[in-house]
Short mmCIF file of C-alpha atoms (C1' of nucleotides) in Angstrom, two decimals:
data_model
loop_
_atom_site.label_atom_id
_atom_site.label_comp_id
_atom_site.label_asym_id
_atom_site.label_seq_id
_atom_site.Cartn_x
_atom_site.Cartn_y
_atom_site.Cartn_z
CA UNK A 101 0.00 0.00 0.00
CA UNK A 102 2.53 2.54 1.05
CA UNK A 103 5.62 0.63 -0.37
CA UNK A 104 7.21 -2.34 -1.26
CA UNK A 105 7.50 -5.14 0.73
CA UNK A 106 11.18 -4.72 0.09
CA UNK A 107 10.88 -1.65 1.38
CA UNK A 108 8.89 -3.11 4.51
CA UNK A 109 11.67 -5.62 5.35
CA UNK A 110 14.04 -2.47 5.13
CA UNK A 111 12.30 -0.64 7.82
CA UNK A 112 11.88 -3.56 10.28
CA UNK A 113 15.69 -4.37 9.81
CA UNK A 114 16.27 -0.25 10.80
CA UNK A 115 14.40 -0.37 13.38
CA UNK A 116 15.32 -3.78 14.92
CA UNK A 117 18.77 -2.14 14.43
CA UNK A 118 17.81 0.63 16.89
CA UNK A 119 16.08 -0.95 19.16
CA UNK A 120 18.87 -3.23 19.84
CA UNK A 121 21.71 -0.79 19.16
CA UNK A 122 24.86 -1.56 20.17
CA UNK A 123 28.76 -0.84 19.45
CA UNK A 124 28.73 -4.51 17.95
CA UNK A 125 27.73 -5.22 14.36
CA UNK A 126 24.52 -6.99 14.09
CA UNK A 127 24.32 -10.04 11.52
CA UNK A 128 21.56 -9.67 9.29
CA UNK A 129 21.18 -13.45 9.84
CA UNK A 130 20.45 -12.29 13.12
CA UNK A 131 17.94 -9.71 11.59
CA UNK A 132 16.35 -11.71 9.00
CA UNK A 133 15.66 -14.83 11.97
CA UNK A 134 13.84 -12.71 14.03
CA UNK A 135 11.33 -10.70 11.90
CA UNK A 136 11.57 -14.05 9.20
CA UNK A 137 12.29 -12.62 6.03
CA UNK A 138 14.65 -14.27 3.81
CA UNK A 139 18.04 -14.28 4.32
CA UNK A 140 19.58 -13.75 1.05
CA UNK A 141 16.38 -11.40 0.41
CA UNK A 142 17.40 -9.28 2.98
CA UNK A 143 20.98 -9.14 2.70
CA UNK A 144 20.28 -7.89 -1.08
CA UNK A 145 18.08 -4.75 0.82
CA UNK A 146 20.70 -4.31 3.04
CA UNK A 147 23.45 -3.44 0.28
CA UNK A 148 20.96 -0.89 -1.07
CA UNK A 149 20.66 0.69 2.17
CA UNK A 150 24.67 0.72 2.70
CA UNK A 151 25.30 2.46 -0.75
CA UNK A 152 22.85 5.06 0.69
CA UNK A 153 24.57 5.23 3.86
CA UNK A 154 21.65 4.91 6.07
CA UNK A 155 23.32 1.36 7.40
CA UNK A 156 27.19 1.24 7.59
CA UNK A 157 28.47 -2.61 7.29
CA UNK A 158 31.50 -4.60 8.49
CA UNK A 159 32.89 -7.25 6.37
CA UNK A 160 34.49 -10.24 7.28
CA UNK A 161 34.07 -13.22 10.30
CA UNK A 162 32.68 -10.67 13.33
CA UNK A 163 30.97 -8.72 11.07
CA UNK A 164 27.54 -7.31 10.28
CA UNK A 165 25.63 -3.80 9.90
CA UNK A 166 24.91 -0.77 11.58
CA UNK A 167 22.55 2.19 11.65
CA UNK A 168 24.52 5.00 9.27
CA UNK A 169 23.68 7.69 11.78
CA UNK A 170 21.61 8.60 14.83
CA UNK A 171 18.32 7.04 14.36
CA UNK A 172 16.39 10.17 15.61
CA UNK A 173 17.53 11.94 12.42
CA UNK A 174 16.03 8.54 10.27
CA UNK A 175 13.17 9.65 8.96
CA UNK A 176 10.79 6.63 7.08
CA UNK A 177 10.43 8.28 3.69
CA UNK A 178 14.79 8.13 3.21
CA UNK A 179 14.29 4.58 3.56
CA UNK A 180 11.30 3.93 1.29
CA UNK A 181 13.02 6.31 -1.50
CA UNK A 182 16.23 4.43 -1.39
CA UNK A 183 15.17 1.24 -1.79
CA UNK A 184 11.46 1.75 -4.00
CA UNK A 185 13.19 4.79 -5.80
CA UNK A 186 11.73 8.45 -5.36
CA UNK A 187 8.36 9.21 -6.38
CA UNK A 188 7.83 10.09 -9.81
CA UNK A 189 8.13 13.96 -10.76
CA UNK A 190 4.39 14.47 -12.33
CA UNK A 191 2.45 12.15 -10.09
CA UNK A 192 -0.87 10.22 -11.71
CA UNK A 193 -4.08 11.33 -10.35
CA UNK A 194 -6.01 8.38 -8.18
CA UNK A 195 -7.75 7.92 -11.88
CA UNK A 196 -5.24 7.79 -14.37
CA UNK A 197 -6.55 10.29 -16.04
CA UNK A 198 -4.01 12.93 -17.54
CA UNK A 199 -3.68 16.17 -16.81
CA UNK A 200 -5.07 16.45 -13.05
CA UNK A 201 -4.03 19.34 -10.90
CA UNK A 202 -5.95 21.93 -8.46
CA UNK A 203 -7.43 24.03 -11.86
CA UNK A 204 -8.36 20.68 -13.77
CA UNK A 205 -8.48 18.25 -11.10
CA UNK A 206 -9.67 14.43 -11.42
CA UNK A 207 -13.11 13.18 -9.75
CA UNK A 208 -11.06 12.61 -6.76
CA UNK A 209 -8.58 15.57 -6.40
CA UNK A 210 -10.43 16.80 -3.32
CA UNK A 211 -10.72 13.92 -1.58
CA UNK A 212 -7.58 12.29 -2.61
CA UNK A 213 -5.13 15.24 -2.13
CA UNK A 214 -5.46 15.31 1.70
CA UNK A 215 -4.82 12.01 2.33
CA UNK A 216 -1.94 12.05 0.17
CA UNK A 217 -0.59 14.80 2.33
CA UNK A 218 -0.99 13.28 5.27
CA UNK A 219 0.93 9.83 3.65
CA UNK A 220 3.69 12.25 2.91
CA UNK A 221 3.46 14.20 6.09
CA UNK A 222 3.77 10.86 7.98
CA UNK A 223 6.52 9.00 6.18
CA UNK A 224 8.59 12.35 6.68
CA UNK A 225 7.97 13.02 9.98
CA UNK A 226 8.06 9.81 11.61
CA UNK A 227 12.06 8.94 12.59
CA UNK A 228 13.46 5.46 13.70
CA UNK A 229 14.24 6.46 17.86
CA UNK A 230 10.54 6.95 18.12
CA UNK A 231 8.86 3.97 16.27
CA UNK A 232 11.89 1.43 18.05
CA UNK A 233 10.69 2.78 21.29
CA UNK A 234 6.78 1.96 20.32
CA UNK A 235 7.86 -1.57 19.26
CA UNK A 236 9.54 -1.66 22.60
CA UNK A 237 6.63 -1.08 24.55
CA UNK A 238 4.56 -2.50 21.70
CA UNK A 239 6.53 -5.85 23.48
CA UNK A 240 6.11 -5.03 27.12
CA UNK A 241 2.03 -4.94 26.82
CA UNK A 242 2.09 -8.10 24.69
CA UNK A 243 4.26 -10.30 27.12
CA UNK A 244 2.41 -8.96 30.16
CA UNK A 245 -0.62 -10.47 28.70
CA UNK B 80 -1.19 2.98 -4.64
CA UNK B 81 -5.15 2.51 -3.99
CA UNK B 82 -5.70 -0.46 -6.39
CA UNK B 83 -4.51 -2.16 -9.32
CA UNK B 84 -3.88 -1.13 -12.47
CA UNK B 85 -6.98 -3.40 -13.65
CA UNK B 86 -9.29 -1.95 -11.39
CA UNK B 87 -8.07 1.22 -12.61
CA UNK B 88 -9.24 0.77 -15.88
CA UNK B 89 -12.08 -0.99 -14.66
CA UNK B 90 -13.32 2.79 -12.95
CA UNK B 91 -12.26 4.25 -16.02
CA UNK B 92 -14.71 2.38 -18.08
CA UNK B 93 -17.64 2.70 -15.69
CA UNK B 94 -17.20 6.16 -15.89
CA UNK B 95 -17.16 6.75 -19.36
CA UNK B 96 -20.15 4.36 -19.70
CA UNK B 97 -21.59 6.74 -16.84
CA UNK B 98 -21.28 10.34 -18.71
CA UNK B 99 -21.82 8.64 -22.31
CA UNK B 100 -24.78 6.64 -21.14
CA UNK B 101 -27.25 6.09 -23.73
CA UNK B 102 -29.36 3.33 -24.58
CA UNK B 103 -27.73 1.59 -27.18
CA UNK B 104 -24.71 -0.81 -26.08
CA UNK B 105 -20.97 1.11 -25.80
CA UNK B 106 -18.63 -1.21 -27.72
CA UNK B 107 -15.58 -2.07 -25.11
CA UNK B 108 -13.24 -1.35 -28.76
CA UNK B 109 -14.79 2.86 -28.22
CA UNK B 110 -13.56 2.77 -24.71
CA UNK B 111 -9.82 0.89 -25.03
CA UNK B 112 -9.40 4.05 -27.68
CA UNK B 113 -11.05 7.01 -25.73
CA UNK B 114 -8.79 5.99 -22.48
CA UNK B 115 -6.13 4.42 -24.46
CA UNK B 116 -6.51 1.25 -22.48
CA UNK B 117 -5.29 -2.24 -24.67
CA UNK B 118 -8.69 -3.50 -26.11
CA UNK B 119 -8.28 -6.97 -24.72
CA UNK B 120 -7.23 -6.79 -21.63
CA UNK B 121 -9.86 -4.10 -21.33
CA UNK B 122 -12.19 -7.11 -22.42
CA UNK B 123 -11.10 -9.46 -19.67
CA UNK B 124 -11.49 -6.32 -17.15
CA UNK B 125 -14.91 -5.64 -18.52
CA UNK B 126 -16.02 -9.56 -18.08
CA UNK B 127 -15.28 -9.37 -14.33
CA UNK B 128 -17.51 -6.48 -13.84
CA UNK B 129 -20.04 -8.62 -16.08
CA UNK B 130 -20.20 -11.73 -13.85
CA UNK B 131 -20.70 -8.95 -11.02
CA UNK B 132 -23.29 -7.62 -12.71
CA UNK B 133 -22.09 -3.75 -12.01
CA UNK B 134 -22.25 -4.19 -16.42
CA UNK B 135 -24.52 -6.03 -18.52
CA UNK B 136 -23.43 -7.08 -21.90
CA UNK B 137 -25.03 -7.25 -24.95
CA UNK B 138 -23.13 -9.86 -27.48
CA UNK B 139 -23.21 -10.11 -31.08
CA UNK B 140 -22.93 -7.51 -34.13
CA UNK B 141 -23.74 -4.16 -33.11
CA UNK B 142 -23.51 -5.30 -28.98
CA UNK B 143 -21.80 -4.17 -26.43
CA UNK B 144 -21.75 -3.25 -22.97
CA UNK B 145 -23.84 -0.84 -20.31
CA UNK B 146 -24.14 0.31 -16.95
CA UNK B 147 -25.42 -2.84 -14.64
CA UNK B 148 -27.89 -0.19 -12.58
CA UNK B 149 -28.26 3.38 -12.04
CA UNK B 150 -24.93 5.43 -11.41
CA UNK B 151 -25.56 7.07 -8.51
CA UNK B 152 -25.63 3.93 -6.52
CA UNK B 153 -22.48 2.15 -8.06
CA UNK B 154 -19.61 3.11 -5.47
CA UNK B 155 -16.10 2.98 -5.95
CA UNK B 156 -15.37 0.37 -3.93
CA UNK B 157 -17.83 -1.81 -5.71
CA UNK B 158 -15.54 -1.93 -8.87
CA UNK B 159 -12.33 -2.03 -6.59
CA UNK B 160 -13.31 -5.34 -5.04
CA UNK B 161 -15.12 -6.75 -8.25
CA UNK B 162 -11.69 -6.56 -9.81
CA UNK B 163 -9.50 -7.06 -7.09
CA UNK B 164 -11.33 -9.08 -4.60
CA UNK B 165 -11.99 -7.86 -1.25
CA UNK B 166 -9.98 -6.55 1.15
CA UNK B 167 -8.06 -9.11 3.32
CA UNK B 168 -9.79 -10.50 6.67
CA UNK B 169 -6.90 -9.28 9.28
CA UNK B 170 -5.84 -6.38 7.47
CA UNK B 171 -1.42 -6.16 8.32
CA UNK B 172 -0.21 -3.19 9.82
CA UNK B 173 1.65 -0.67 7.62
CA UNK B 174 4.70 -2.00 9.08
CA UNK B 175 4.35 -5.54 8.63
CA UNK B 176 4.43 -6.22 12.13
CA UNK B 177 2.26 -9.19 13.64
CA UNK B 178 -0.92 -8.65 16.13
CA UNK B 179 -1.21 -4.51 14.99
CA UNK B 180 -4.41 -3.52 17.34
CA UNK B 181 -5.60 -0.40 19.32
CA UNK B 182 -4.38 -2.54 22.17
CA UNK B 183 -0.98 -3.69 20.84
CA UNK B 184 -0.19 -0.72 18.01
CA UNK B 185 1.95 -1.14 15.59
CA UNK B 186 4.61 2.16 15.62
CA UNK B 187 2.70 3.73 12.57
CA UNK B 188 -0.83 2.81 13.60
CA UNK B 189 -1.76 6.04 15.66
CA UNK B 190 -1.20 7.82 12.22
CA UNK B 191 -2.06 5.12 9.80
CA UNK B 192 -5.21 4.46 11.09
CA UNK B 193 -7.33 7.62 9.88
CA UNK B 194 -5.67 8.10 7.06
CA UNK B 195 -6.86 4.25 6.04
CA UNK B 196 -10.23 4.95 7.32
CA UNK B 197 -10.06 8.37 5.39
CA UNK B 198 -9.25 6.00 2.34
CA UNK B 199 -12.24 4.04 2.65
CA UNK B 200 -14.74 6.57 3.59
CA UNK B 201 -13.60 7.84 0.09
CA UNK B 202 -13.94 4.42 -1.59
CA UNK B 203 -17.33 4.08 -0.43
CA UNK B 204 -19.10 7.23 -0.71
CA UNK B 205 -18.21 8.08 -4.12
CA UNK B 206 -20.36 7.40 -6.84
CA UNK B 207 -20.07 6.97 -10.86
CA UNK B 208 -22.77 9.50 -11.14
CA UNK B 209 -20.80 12.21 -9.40
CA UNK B 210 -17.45 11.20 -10.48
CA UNK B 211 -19.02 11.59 -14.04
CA UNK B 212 -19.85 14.79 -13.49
CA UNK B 213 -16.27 15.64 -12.11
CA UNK B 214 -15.25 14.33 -15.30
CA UNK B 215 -17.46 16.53 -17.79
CA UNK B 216 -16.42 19.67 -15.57
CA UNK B 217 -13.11 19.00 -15.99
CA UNK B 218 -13.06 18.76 -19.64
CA UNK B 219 -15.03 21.92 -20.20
CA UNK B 220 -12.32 23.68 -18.21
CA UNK B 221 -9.83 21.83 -20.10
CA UNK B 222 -11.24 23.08 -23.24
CA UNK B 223 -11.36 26.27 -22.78
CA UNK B 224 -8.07 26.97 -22.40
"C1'" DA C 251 -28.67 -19.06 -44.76
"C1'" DT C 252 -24.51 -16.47 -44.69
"C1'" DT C 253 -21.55 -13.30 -43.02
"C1'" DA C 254 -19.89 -9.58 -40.27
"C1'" DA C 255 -19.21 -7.96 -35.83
"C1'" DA C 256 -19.59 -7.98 -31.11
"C1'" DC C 257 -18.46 -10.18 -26.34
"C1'" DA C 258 -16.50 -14.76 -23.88
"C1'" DA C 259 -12.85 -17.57 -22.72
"C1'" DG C 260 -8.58 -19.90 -22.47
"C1'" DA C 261 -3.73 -20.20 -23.60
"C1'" DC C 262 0.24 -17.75 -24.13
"C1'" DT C 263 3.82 -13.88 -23.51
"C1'" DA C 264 6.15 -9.92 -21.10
"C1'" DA C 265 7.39 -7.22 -17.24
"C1'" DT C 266 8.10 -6.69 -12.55
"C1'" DA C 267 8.62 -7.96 -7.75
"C1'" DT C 268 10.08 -11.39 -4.73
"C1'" DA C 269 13.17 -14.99 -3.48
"C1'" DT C 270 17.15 -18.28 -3.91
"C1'" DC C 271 21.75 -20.01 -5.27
"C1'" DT C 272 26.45 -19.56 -6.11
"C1'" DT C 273 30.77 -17.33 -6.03
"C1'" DA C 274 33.76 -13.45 -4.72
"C1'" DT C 275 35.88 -10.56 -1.33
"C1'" DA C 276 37.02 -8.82 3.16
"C1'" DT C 277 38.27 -9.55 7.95
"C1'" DT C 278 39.35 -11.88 12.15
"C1'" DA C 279 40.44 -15.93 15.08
"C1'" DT C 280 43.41 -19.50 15.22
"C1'" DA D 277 49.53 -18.47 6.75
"C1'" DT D 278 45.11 -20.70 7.07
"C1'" DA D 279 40.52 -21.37 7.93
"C1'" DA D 280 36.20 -19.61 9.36
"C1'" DT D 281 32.70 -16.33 8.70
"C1'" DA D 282 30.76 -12.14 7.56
"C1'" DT D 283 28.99 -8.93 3.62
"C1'" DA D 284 29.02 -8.04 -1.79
"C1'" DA D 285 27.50 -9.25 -6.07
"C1'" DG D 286 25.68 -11.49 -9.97
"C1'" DA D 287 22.97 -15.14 -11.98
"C1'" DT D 288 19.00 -17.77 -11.66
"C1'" DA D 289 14.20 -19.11 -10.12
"C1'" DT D 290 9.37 -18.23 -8.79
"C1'" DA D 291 5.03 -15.49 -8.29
"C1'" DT D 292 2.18 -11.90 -9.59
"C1'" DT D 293 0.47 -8.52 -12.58
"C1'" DA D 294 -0.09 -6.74 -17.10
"C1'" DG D 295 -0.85 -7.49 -21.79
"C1'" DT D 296 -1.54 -10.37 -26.30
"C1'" DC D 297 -3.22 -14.00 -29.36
"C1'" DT D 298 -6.37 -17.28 -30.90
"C1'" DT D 299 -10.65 -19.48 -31.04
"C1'" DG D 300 -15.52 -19.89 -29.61
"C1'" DT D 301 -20.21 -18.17 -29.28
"C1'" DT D 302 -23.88 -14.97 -29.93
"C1'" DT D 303 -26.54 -11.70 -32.60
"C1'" DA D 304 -28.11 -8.89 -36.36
"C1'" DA D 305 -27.56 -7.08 -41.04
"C1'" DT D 306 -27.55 -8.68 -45.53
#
DNA sequence: ATTAAACAAGACTAATATATCTTATATTAT
DNA sequence: ATAATATAAGATATATTAGTCTTGTTTAAT
């Protein structure tokens, strides 16, 4: 809906990243076992998010990834763009019909353009310390149950 | 982003039939050109929405297709589903976390949340009738330029 | 009746996203 | 030095979506 599942995988390895951060390299076996997505799958996401910088990896036996900078300055939309690509410059109208902007908008430019706003506004506003620390206590009510 | 490319087309159709209505048959071959959709795959759209009965079809020389029932009660998420099957029982949460609730939130769902609800208020109270209309406005603007 | 022209339907092809397999390269423990 | 073990990278495989091709069936004009 809002990205790839590549892109999916990508956040939940950032995020298990900074949840458990630490001045050791994680494995992204390590990664991949706990939120069970592929391996191989994963490692391929992971090189994409190196070459972007937002993960920094170690080579070699000890060695493994970690977050490319502080994770309160992550925000979700770097991570969707680098690995699903930027959005396109003249974005389609819910329709697919040409042309549709505020003077000639489609059936749905009203309705539509908010919510698309507030996608936006949430993917760019919403960095990696805060949704670790919701998965955190996201945990703590689930095992008290 | 909201559905697939098929239901797209699918919408697309319905509303053309919707602000050409008339009561001789629309040839699918009339629509595939106006909306430069391909003809065929158009067809196999437009047989969905058949067997759904939100069109009726009219075979043979000079056939073609119409509107299944009046326009103002067709909503969009009637074609949406038709064409891409209903919406999955336990919806996942944006972040493809397990067990997303109000109880046990998944770090996006506070935000997510209304902005999917916002998606399918829109889904389901807009009809062909009124997108139509949207439609024939925005070509008269378009025109006159 | 015959034929032309429309939708119906199934098989096939192409493009893309997802996933796996294999080999290379880097690094550290031994 | 050597072996073990991690990421890097490229080729291959599978699944899904999008699109095409061919044939069947229905209907009306001739």
């Amino acid at each position: 809906m809002l990205y790839s599942k590549s892109a999916e995988y990508g956040i939940q390895a950032m995020i298990y990243l900074t949840e458990y951060r630490s001045d050791e390299p994680t494995m992204v076996s390590t990664i991949s076992d706990a939120y069970d997505i592929p391996h191989q799958y994963l490692a391929k996401i992971v090189q994409t998010l190196v070459k972007h910088r937002l993960l920094k990896a170690k080579r070699g036996r000890n060695g493994g990834i970690f977050l490319g900078r502080n994770p309160k300055d992550i925000y979700l939309h770097e991570i969707v763009y680098a690995i699903d690509g930027p959005p396109p410059e003249n974005e389609k109208c819910a329709i697919g019909l040409d042309l549709c902007s505020d003077e000639t908008p489609c059936p749905l430019h009203h309705t539509w353009k908010p919510i698309k706003g507030a996608i936006r506004e949430m993917l760019s506003s919403e960095n990696l310390l805060e949704l670790a620390k919701r998965v955190t206590e996201k945990r703590r009510i689930m095992n008290k149950k």
